[in-house]
């Protein structure tokens, strides 16, 4: 099986290499509306220009744009640079998953539910993970999806290795966990918080107390470091200097040499130094409350200009107080999570060629969900529920949070690719699970 898995990795590398030259030479707004923005940030970073025109996007995409900026310094154009880095992340993700599969099989090969007959199943699911069209495409375009998936899987891999395989926290595992969570904050902080809650929730109920305590401490430390690395940044300090040499406060400046007119007098922004701003630091409780309260506004923001906007379900109460906002979030969450998981659908959600292709592929997602539900009802159990638990917790939290956050079908379908590995794990689990025998009360 090992040779088959790494053969798929090699073929994926070849496909990525060929696909790189087949992609359009300009950012494709229909496929990846944010790709051009990341490419421009790479250009600005490589040329040592400020990225303030993109707000804080630079700080939450550094795992993509900084390596791409290094390539850009070697003469590769900025768009190609972000695509190459994203594709490298995608290839590394496949290598990581193949490694974990091999380690898992070596550990549990004696179990009756994991026989050699299941090797073709595992190989087939790994093939789907590598070559499902949307998942492959998102990992080749210059987007954050590929690095985000890699760091999420690295974090959960560290938990799996420590709890289920080695049953201790070694230095490599500790480094893997702390680096992965920290860098995930520098990729997409919202997902990093979901992952942090996932890991801590799982460790609370883990029976391996010493290992769990060590992992929980590392998770808290790395999430704190990751959060601070995003929030606390160096900011340029400016002064407004007039042509007559007089100066005043430059807090309104964004870039050097910017011209600002105050009370009919013209000033030029001049950089005088840098400082670190700690004013945005908050405790964990405040962060979770703020992120939760902001979900409806971000949902509405993602609807702006979208041809396939996701309908906002009406709430029976007004959203004037925090309590009512929480209630409305809970009220809408089943609908939003179901929309996130089961759509786009042909007809009601197709507004372009790309949305039609997404809706066609979504039949495979729907088939997988239906198959999982039927097999769970039939067998009444999941195989390897212990190792699977962190992934299932992440799956639930991500679907509820992501579903409430999404405002249009295109972005939602792209973000859904992050849970492909969980869906494939569930398919494998229900297929290798042995049917639970009926109890005497049920059979009588």
GROMACS .gro file of C-alpha atoms in nm:
model
  444
    1UNK     CA    1   0.000   0.000   0.000
    2UNK     CA    2   0.285   0.238   0.078
    3UNK     CA    3   0.403   0.234  -0.282
    4UNK     CA    4   0.050   0.305  -0.409
    5UNK     CA    5   0.007   0.602  -0.178
    6UNK     CA    6   0.334   0.762  -0.276
    7UNK     CA    7   0.263   0.687  -0.643
    8UNK     CA    8  -0.053   0.897  -0.606
    9UNK     CA    9   0.155   1.173  -0.445
   10UNK     CA   10   0.398   1.162  -0.740
   11UNK     CA   11   0.117   1.170  -0.998
   12UNK     CA   12  -0.039   1.463  -0.811
   13UNK     CA   13   0.293   1.646  -0.832
   14UNK     CA   14   0.303   1.589  -1.209
   15UNK     CA   15  -0.058   1.708  -1.245
   16UNK     CA   16   0.021   2.020  -1.044
   17UNK     CA   17   0.328   2.090  -1.256
   18UNK     CA   18   0.131   2.061  -1.580
   19UNK     CA   19  -0.168   2.247  -1.436
   20UNK     CA   20   0.051   2.539  -1.336
   21UNK     CA   21   0.123   2.613  -1.703
   22UNK     CA   22  -0.243   2.565  -1.801
   23UNK     CA   23  -0.379   2.820  -1.554
   24UNK     CA   24  -0.460   3.166  -1.695
   25UNK     CA   25  -0.177   3.417  -1.670
   26UNK     CA   26  -0.408   3.671  -1.504
   27UNK     CA   27  -0.613   3.630  -1.185
   28UNK     CA   28  -0.947   3.464  -1.259
   29UNK     CA   29  -1.219   3.648  -1.069
   30UNK     CA   30  -1.475   3.374  -1.135
   31UNK     CA   31  -1.254   3.099  -0.988
   32UNK     CA   32  -1.057   3.288  -0.726
   33UNK     CA   33  -1.161   3.651  -0.665
   34UNK     CA   34  -0.895   3.697  -0.395
   35UNK     CA   35  -0.601   3.562  -0.594
   36UNK     CA   36  -0.510   3.898  -0.744
   37UNK     CA   37  -0.508   4.058  -0.398
   38UNK     CA   38  -0.259   3.809  -0.259
   39UNK     CA   39  -0.041   3.848  -0.568
   40UNK     CA   40  -0.038   4.225  -0.519
   41UNK     CA   41   0.053   4.188  -0.150
   42UNK     CA   42   0.343   3.965  -0.257
   43UNK     CA   43   0.462   4.235  -0.496
   44UNK     CA   44   0.442   4.500  -0.225
   45UNK     CA   45   0.625   4.287   0.031
   46UNK     CA   46   0.898   4.188  -0.215
   47UNK     CA   47   0.953   4.553  -0.310
   48UNK     CA   48   0.945   4.658   0.060
   49UNK     CA   49   0.640   4.877   0.012
   50UNK     CA   50   0.366   4.913   0.277
   51UNK     CA   51   0.063   4.684   0.256
   52UNK     CA   52  -0.170   4.921   0.443
   53UNK     CA   53  -0.398   4.952   0.141
   54UNK     CA   54  -0.504   4.591   0.206
   55UNK     CA   55  -0.581   4.651   0.572
   56UNK     CA   56  -0.474   4.359   0.790
   57UNK     CA   57  -0.491   4.097   0.515
   58UNK     CA   58  -0.111   4.073   0.501
   59UNK     CA   59  -0.089   3.967   0.866
   60UNK     CA   60  -0.341   3.684   0.824
   61UNK     CA   61  -0.192   3.549   0.501
   62UNK     CA   62   0.180   3.553   0.582
   63UNK     CA   63   0.222   3.176   0.551
   64UNK     CA   64   0.128   3.222   0.185
   65UNK     CA   65   0.265   3.563   0.090
   66UNK     CA   66   0.604   3.560   0.264
   67UNK     CA   67   0.732   3.242   0.091
   68UNK     CA   68   0.582   3.375  -0.233
   69UNK     CA   69   0.763   3.706  -0.184
   70UNK     CA   70   1.089   3.512  -0.157
   71UNK     CA   71   1.017   3.352  -0.495
   72UNK     CA   72   0.925   3.692  -0.634
   73UNK     CA   73   1.268   3.822  -0.533
   74UNK     CA   74   1.419   3.552  -0.758
   75UNK     CA   75   1.237   3.697  -1.058
   76UNK     CA   76   0.917   3.488  -1.059
   77UNK     CA   77   0.611   3.707  -1.106
   78UNK     CA   78   0.390   3.757  -0.802
   79UNK     CA   79   0.086   3.562  -0.929
   80UNK     CA   80   0.297   3.260  -1.024
   81UNK     CA   81   0.473   3.283  -0.686
   82UNK     CA   82   0.154   3.252  -0.480
   83UNK     CA   83   0.035   2.967  -0.703
   84UNK     CA   84   0.362   2.778  -0.662
   85UNK     CA   85   0.356   2.815  -0.283
   86UNK     CA   86  -0.009   2.708  -0.264
   87UNK     CA   87   0.067   2.404  -0.478
   88UNK     CA   88   0.367   2.313  -0.262
   89UNK     CA   89   0.141   2.324   0.044
   90UNK     CA   90  -0.102   2.095  -0.139
   91UNK     CA   91   0.173   1.845  -0.219
   92UNK     CA   92   0.302   1.856   0.141
   93UNK     CA   93  -0.052   1.788   0.265
   94UNK     CA   94  -0.068   1.472   0.053
   95UNK     CA   95   0.270   1.356   0.185
   96UNK     CA   96   0.153   1.419   0.543
   97UNK     CA   97  -0.173   1.227   0.493
   98UNK     CA   98   0.010   0.936   0.329
   99UNK     CA   99   0.251   0.925   0.623
  100UNK     CA  100  -0.035   0.924   0.874
  101UNK     CA  101  -0.217   0.647   0.687
  102UNK     CA  102   0.096   0.430   0.693
  103UNK     CA  103   0.152   0.497   1.063
  104UNK     CA  104  -0.211   0.420   1.141
  105UNK     CA  105  -0.207   0.091   0.951
  106UNK     CA  106   0.116  -0.016   1.120
  107UNK     CA  107  -0.042   0.054   1.460
  108UNK     CA  108  -0.382  -0.105   1.403
  109UNK     CA  109  -0.303  -0.376   1.146
  110UNK     CA  110  -0.389  -0.653   1.396
  111UNK     CA  111  -0.745  -0.527   1.443
  112UNK     CA  112  -1.016  -0.729   1.271
  113UNK     CA  113  -1.172  -0.415   1.123
  114UNK     CA  114  -0.856  -0.327   0.930
  115UNK     CA  115  -0.770  -0.618   0.703
  116UNK     CA  116  -0.566  -0.626   0.385
  117UNK     CA  117  -0.892  -0.635   0.188
  118UNK     CA  118  -0.948  -0.275   0.289
  119UNK     CA  119  -0.623  -0.152   0.131
  120UNK     CA  120  -0.795  -0.077  -0.201
  121UNK     CA  121  -1.059   0.125  -0.016
  122UNK     CA  122  -0.795   0.335   0.161
  123UNK     CA  123  -0.601   0.384  -0.163
  124UNK     CA  124  -0.920   0.485  -0.345
  125UNK     CA  125  -1.019   0.741  -0.084
  126UNK     CA  126  -0.668   0.886  -0.085
  127UNK     CA  127  -0.696   0.915  -0.465
  128UNK     CA  128  -1.022   1.109  -0.423
  129UNK     CA  129  -0.856   1.339  -0.170
  130UNK     CA  130  -0.572   1.406  -0.414
  131UNK     CA  131  -0.773   1.453  -0.732
  132UNK     CA  132  -1.126   1.570  -0.649
  133UNK     CA  133  -1.145   1.857  -0.903
  134UNK     CA  134  -1.237   2.144  -0.671
  135UNK     CA  135  -1.000   2.034  -0.395
  136UNK     CA  136  -0.713   2.001  -0.642
  137UNK     CA  137  -0.792   2.336  -0.807
  138UNK     CA  138  -0.815   2.535  -0.482
  139UNK     CA  139  -0.476   2.397  -0.380
  140UNK     CA  140  -0.321   2.513  -0.708
  141UNK     CA  141  -0.456   2.866  -0.711
  142UNK     CA  142  -0.294   3.143  -0.508
  143UNK     CA  143  -0.536   3.122  -0.215
  144UNK     CA  144  -0.515   3.054   0.159
  145UNK     CA  145  -0.711   2.727   0.135
  146UNK     CA  146  -0.402   2.513   0.077
  147UNK     CA  147  -0.182   2.644   0.362
  148UNK     CA  148  -0.486   2.652   0.592
  149UNK     CA  149  -0.559   2.283   0.529
  150UNK     CA  150  -0.194   2.191   0.576
  151UNK     CA  151  -0.158   2.360   0.916
  152UNK     CA  152  -0.491   2.224   1.041
  153UNK     CA  153  -0.387   1.871   0.949
  154UNK     CA  154  -0.041   1.918   1.099
  155UNK     CA  155  -0.199   2.025   1.429
  156UNK     CA  156  -0.439   1.732   1.439
  157UNK     CA  157  -0.159   1.499   1.329
  158UNK     CA  158   0.039   1.604   1.636
  159UNK     CA  159  -0.259   1.522   1.860
  160UNK     CA  160  -0.307   1.185   1.686
  161UNK     CA  161   0.059   1.091   1.716
  162UNK     CA  162   0.078   1.187   2.084
  163UNK     CA  163  -0.253   1.039   2.202
  164UNK     CA  164  -0.308   0.737   1.978
  165UNK     CA  165   0.030   0.623   1.848
  166UNK     CA  166   0.322   0.714   2.073
  167UNK     CA  167   0.110   0.789   2.384
  168UNK     CA  168   0.359   1.054   2.492
  169UNK     CA  169   0.458   1.404   2.391
  170UNK     CA  170   0.799   1.401   2.229
  171UNK     CA  171   0.993   1.712   2.129
  172UNK     CA  172   0.911   1.673   1.755
  173UNK     CA  173   0.539   1.641   1.836
  174UNK     CA  174   0.550   1.945   2.066
  175UNK     CA  175   0.723   2.151   1.798
  176UNK     CA  176   0.480   2.030   1.530
  177UNK     CA  177   0.178   2.130   1.739
  178UNK     CA  178   0.304   2.471   1.851
  179UNK     CA  179   0.440   2.574   1.510
  180UNK     CA  180   0.126   2.455   1.328
  181UNK     CA  181  -0.122   2.638   1.551
  182UNK     CA  182   0.090   2.955   1.552
  183UNK     CA  183   0.119   2.956   1.174
  184UNK     CA  184  -0.252   2.875   1.134
  185UNK     CA  185  -0.327   3.204   1.313
  186UNK     CA  186  -0.111   3.369   1.048
  187UNK     CA  187  -0.320   3.200   0.780
  188UNK     CA  188  -0.683   3.228   0.900
  189UNK     CA  189  -0.738   3.322   1.266
  190UNK     CA  190  -1.105   3.218   1.275
  191UNK     CA  191  -1.017   2.861   1.179
  192UNK     CA  192  -0.730   2.867   1.431
  193UNK     CA  193  -0.975   2.950   1.710
  194UNK     CA  194  -1.207   2.669   1.597
  195UNK     CA  195  -0.912   2.430   1.600
  196UNK     CA  196  -0.800   2.549   1.944
  197UNK     CA  197  -1.146   2.489   2.091
  198UNK     CA  198  -1.158   2.150   1.916
  199UNK     CA  199  -0.830   2.031   2.064
  200UNK     CA  200  -0.906   2.157   2.416
  201UNK     CA  201  -1.255   2.002   2.413
  202UNK     CA  202  -1.115   1.668   2.299
  203UNK     CA  203  -0.836   1.670   2.558
  204UNK     CA  204  -1.081   1.739   2.843
  205UNK     CA  205  -1.240   1.398   2.785
  206UNK     CA  206  -0.920   1.210   2.700
  207UNK     CA  207  -0.827   0.932   2.941
  208UNK     CA  208  -0.453   0.989   2.898
  209UNK     CA  209  -0.431   1.264   3.158
  210UNK     CA  210  -0.059   1.343   3.155
  211UNK     CA  211  -0.038   1.352   2.777
  212UNK     CA  212  -0.361   1.555   2.758
  213UNK     CA  213  -0.241   1.811   3.011
  214UNK     CA  214   0.086   1.864   2.824
  215UNK     CA  215  -0.094   1.898   2.490
  216UNK     CA  216  -0.349   2.138   2.640
  217UNK     CA  217  -0.073   2.362   2.776
  218UNK     CA  218   0.107   2.360   2.441
  219UNK     CA  219  -0.219   2.440   2.263
  220UNK     CA  220  -0.294   2.735   2.491
  221UNK     CA  221   0.062   2.869   2.462
  222UNK     CA  222   0.078   2.835   2.084
  223UNK     CA  223  -0.269   2.988   2.036
  224UNK     CA  224  -0.162   3.281   2.255
  225UNK     CA  225   0.159   3.327   2.059
  226UNK     CA  226  -0.029   3.296   1.730
  227UNK     CA  227  -0.293   3.547   1.837
  228UNK     CA  228  -0.034   3.799   1.957
  229UNK     CA  229   0.171   3.758   1.639
  230UNK     CA  230  -0.131   3.864   1.435
  231UNK     CA  231  -0.270   4.140   1.659
  232UNK     CA  232   0.048   4.306   1.788
  233UNK     CA  233   0.232   4.447   1.490
  234UNK     CA  234   0.483   4.718   1.415
  235UNK     CA  235   0.317   5.028   1.281
  236UNK     CA  236   0.486   5.316   1.107
  237UNK     CA  237   0.473   5.648   1.290
  238UNK     CA  238   0.421   5.952   1.067
  239UNK     CA  239   0.435   6.325   1.104
  240UNK     CA  240   0.257   6.576   0.883
  241UNK     CA  241   0.518   6.818   0.754
  242UNK     CA  242   0.414   7.137   0.575
  243UNK     CA  243   0.617   7.311   0.305
  244UNK     CA  244   0.718   7.579   0.555
  245UNK     CA  245   0.870   7.315   0.783
  246UNK     CA  246   0.596   7.311   1.046
  247UNK     CA  247   0.480   6.968   1.160
  248UNK     CA  248   0.177   6.816   1.330
  249UNK     CA  249   0.039   6.478   1.429
  250UNK     CA  250   0.039   6.227   1.143
  251UNK     CA  251  -0.213   5.973   1.273
  252UNK     CA  252  -0.422   6.024   0.956
  253UNK     CA  253  -0.133   5.909   0.735
  254UNK     CA  254  -0.126   5.567   0.574
  255UNK     CA  255   0.184   5.587   0.352
  256UNK     CA  256   0.497   5.797   0.322
  257UNK     CA  257   0.475   6.096   0.088
  258UNK     CA  258   0.095   6.093   0.110
  259UNK     CA  259  -0.045   6.445   0.069
  260UNK     CA  260  -0.310   6.559   0.318
  261UNK     CA  261  -0.479   6.900   0.323
  262UNK     CA  262  -0.578   7.036   0.666
  263UNK     CA  263  -0.757   7.369   0.700
  264UNK     CA  264  -0.644   7.470   0.354
  265UNK     CA  265  -0.280   7.389   0.424
  266UNK     CA  266  -0.096   7.110   0.239
  267UNK     CA  267   0.107   6.855   0.438
  268UNK     CA  268   0.323   6.562   0.335
  269UNK     CA  269   0.332   6.240   0.541
  270UNK     CA  270   0.685   6.170   0.663
  271UNK     CA  271   0.782   5.851   0.845
  272UNK     CA  272   0.949   5.923   1.179
  273UNK     CA  273   0.979   5.571   1.323
  274UNK     CA  274   0.785   5.260   1.423
  275UNK     CA  275   0.596   5.141   1.730
  276UNK     CA  276   0.411   4.831   1.849
  277UNK     CA  277   0.041   4.873   1.916
  278UNK     CA  278  -0.095   4.660   2.203
  279UNK     CA  279  -0.438   4.825   2.215
  280UNK     CA  280  -0.610   4.544   2.023
  281UNK     CA  281  -0.511   4.269   2.267
  282UNK     CA  282  -0.807   4.095   2.433
  283UNK     CA  283  -0.854   3.795   2.659
  284UNK     CA  284  -0.987   3.466   2.521
  285UNK     CA  285  -1.341   3.525   2.643
  286UNK     CA  286  -1.362   3.866   2.480
  287UNK     CA  287  -1.226   3.726   2.154
  288UNK     CA  288  -1.480   3.444   2.137
  289UNK     CA  289  -1.766   3.682   2.219
  290UNK     CA  290  -1.647   3.937   1.961
  291UNK     CA  291  -1.598   3.675   1.690
  292UNK     CA  292  -1.943   3.528   1.759
  293UNK     CA  293  -2.121   3.865   1.763
  294UNK     CA  294  -1.948   3.962   1.436
  295UNK     CA  295  -2.074   3.656   1.244
  296UNK     CA  296  -2.401   3.816   1.117
  297UNK     CA  297  -2.217   4.126   0.990
  298UNK     CA  298  -1.955   3.915   0.812
  299UNK     CA  299  -2.231   3.700   0.664
  300UNK     CA  300  -2.394   4.014   0.522
  301UNK     CA  301  -2.057   4.144   0.402
  302UNK     CA  302  -1.999   3.822   0.209
  303UNK     CA  303  -2.335   3.870   0.037
  304UNK     CA  304  -2.236   4.204  -0.117
  305UNK     CA  305  -2.201   4.182  -0.493
  306UNK     CA  306  -2.247   3.803  -0.495
  307UNK     CA  307  -2.458   3.651  -0.771
  308UNK     CA  308  -2.521   3.343  -0.556
  309UNK     CA  309  -2.587   3.510  -0.219
  310UNK     CA  310  -2.703   3.279   0.059
  311UNK     CA  311  -3.040   3.384   0.198
  312UNK     CA  312  -3.043   3.517   0.554
  313UNK     CA  313  -3.308   3.327   0.745
  314UNK     CA  314  -3.543   3.559   0.935
  315UNK     CA  315  -3.529   3.547   1.314
  316UNK     CA  316  -3.845   3.558   1.533
  317UNK     CA  317  -3.685   3.819   1.763
  318UNK     CA  318  -3.508   4.148   1.695
  319UNK     CA  319  -3.129   4.143   1.717
  320UNK     CA  320  -3.094   4.448   1.939
  321UNK     CA  321  -2.933   4.282   2.242
  322UNK     CA  322  -2.645   4.035   2.268
  323UNK     CA  323  -2.882   3.770   2.406
  324UNK     CA  324  -3.110   3.806   2.105
  325UNK     CA  325  -2.812   3.792   1.869
  326UNK     CA  326  -2.700   3.464   2.025
  327UNK     CA  327  -3.053   3.330   1.996
  328UNK     CA  328  -3.074   3.425   1.627
  329UNK     CA  329  -2.739   3.261   1.557
  330UNK     CA  330  -2.864   2.940   1.718
  331UNK     CA  331  -3.197   2.973   1.536
  332UNK     CA  332  -3.029   3.004   1.197
  333UNK     CA  333  -2.745   2.754   1.254
  334UNK     CA  334  -2.928   2.436   1.138
  335UNK     CA  335  -3.032   2.602   0.812
  336UNK     CA  336  -2.691   2.763   0.758
  337UNK     CA  337  -2.498   2.445   0.838
  338UNK     CA  338  -2.722   2.242   0.605
  339UNK     CA  339  -2.674   2.502   0.330
  340UNK     CA  340  -2.298   2.488   0.380
  341UNK     CA  341  -2.288   2.106   0.366
  342UNK     CA  342  -2.546   2.019   0.099
  343UNK     CA  343  -2.538   2.302  -0.153
  344UNK     CA  344  -2.490   2.433  -0.424
  345UNK     CA  345  -2.770   2.256  -0.610
  346UNK     CA  346  -2.831   2.258  -0.983
  347UNK     CA  347  -3.099   2.508  -1.074
  348UNK     CA  348  -3.150   2.712  -0.760
  349UNK     CA  349  -2.780   2.787  -0.704
  350UNK     CA  350  -2.632   2.795  -1.055
  351UNK     CA  351  -2.558   3.148  -1.175
  352UNK     CA  352  -2.251   3.082  -1.392
  353UNK     CA  353  -2.048   2.807  -1.554
  354UNK     CA  354  -1.825   2.771  -1.249
  355UNK     CA  355  -2.126   2.744  -1.017
  356UNK     CA  356  -2.275   2.478  -1.247
  357UNK     CA  357  -1.952   2.275  -1.229
  358UNK     CA  358  -1.954   2.313  -0.850
  359UNK     CA  359  -2.316   2.197  -0.833
  360UNK     CA  360  -2.235   1.891  -1.046
  361UNK     CA  361  -1.943   1.797  -0.820
  362UNK     CA  362  -2.166   1.855  -0.520
  363UNK     CA  363  -2.357   1.539  -0.618
  364UNK     CA  364  -2.049   1.346  -0.502
  365UNK     CA  365  -2.060   1.527  -0.167
  366UNK     CA  366  -2.432   1.454  -0.131
  367UNK     CA  367  -2.375   1.089  -0.221
  368UNK     CA  368  -2.103   1.062   0.044
  369UNK     CA  369  -2.327   1.215   0.312
  370UNK     CA  370  -2.620   0.985   0.224
  371UNK     CA  371  -2.389   0.681   0.222
  372UNK     CA  372  -2.244   0.770   0.563
  373UNK     CA  373  -2.589   0.813   0.718
  374UNK     CA  374  -2.719   0.485   0.574
  375UNK     CA  375  -2.414   0.289   0.689
  376UNK     CA  376  -2.428   0.437   1.039
  377UNK     CA  377  -2.795   0.334   1.065
  378UNK     CA  378  -2.713  -0.011   0.929
  379UNK     CA  379  -2.401  -0.083   1.138
  380UNK     CA  380  -2.487   0.139   1.435
  381UNK     CA  381  -2.126   0.232   1.497
  382UNK     CA  382  -1.812   0.397   1.363
  383UNK     CA  383  -1.478   0.220   1.352
  384UNK     CA  384  -1.185   0.381   1.535
  385UNK     CA  385  -1.405   0.644   1.700
  386UNK     CA  386  -1.121   0.739   1.940
  387UNK     CA  387  -0.868   0.850   1.677
  388UNK     CA  388  -1.154   1.000   1.476
  389UNK     CA  389  -1.292   1.213   1.762
  390UNK     CA  390  -1.085   1.534   1.712
  391UNK     CA  391  -1.169   1.539   1.342
  392UNK     CA  392  -1.541   1.495   1.415
  393UNK     CA  393  -1.539   1.776   1.672
  394UNK     CA  394  -1.362   2.006   1.426
  395UNK     CA  395  -1.608   1.902   1.154
  396UNK     CA  396  -1.911   1.998   1.367
  397UNK     CA  397  -1.770   2.329   1.490
  398UNK     CA  398  -1.641   2.428   1.147
  399UNK     CA  399  -1.972   2.349   0.975
  400UNK     CA  400  -2.174   2.548   1.229
  401UNK     CA  401  -1.931   2.841   1.234
  402UNK     CA  402  -1.850   2.834   0.863
  403UNK     CA  403  -2.214   2.792   0.768
  404UNK     CA  404  -2.316   3.096   0.972
  405UNK     CA  405  -2.026   3.301   0.836
  406UNK     CA  406  -2.066   3.229   0.463
  407UNK     CA  407  -2.261   3.476   0.253
  408UNK     CA  408  -2.240   3.328  -0.097
  409UNK     CA  409  -2.232   2.982  -0.251
  410UNK     CA  410  -1.899   3.021  -0.429
  411UNK     CA  411  -1.697   3.103  -0.119
  412UNK     CA  412  -1.889   2.847   0.086
  413UNK     CA  413  -1.812   2.568  -0.161
  414UNK     CA  414  -1.445   2.667  -0.163
  415UNK     CA  415  -1.427   2.666   0.217
  416UNK     CA  416  -1.607   2.330   0.226
  417UNK     CA  417  -1.299   2.172   0.070
  418UNK     CA  418  -1.129   2.199   0.413
  419UNK     CA  419  -1.355   1.923   0.550
  420UNK     CA  420  -1.306   1.683   0.258
  421UNK     CA  421  -1.060   1.477   0.462
  422UNK     CA  422  -1.315   1.440   0.745
  423UNK     CA  423  -1.583   1.320   0.503
  424UNK     CA  424  -1.342   1.064   0.356
  425UNK     CA  425  -1.244   0.951   0.707
  426UNK     CA  426  -1.612   0.896   0.785
  427UNK     CA  427  -1.659   0.696   0.465
  428UNK     CA  428  -1.364   0.477   0.557
  429UNK     CA  429  -1.487   0.439   0.915
  430UNK     CA  430  -1.836   0.322   0.826
  431UNK     CA  431  -1.708   0.086   0.558
  432UNK     CA  432  -1.455  -0.097   0.776
  433UNK     CA  433  -1.681  -0.101   1.084
  434UNK     CA  434  -1.822  -0.438   1.174
  435UNK     CA  435  -2.195  -0.446   1.232
  436UNK     CA  436  -2.286  -0.426   1.598
  437UNK     CA  437  -2.479  -0.740   1.698
  438UNK     CA  438  -2.835  -0.693   1.815
  439UNK     CA  439  -2.905  -0.726   2.184
  440UNK     CA  440  -3.140  -0.995   2.307
  441UNK     CA  441  -3.413  -0.739   2.376
  442UNK     CA  442  -3.394  -0.614   2.016
  443UNK     CA  443  -3.398  -0.962   1.864
  444UNK     CA  444  -3.690  -1.090   2.073
   0.00000   0.00000   0.00000
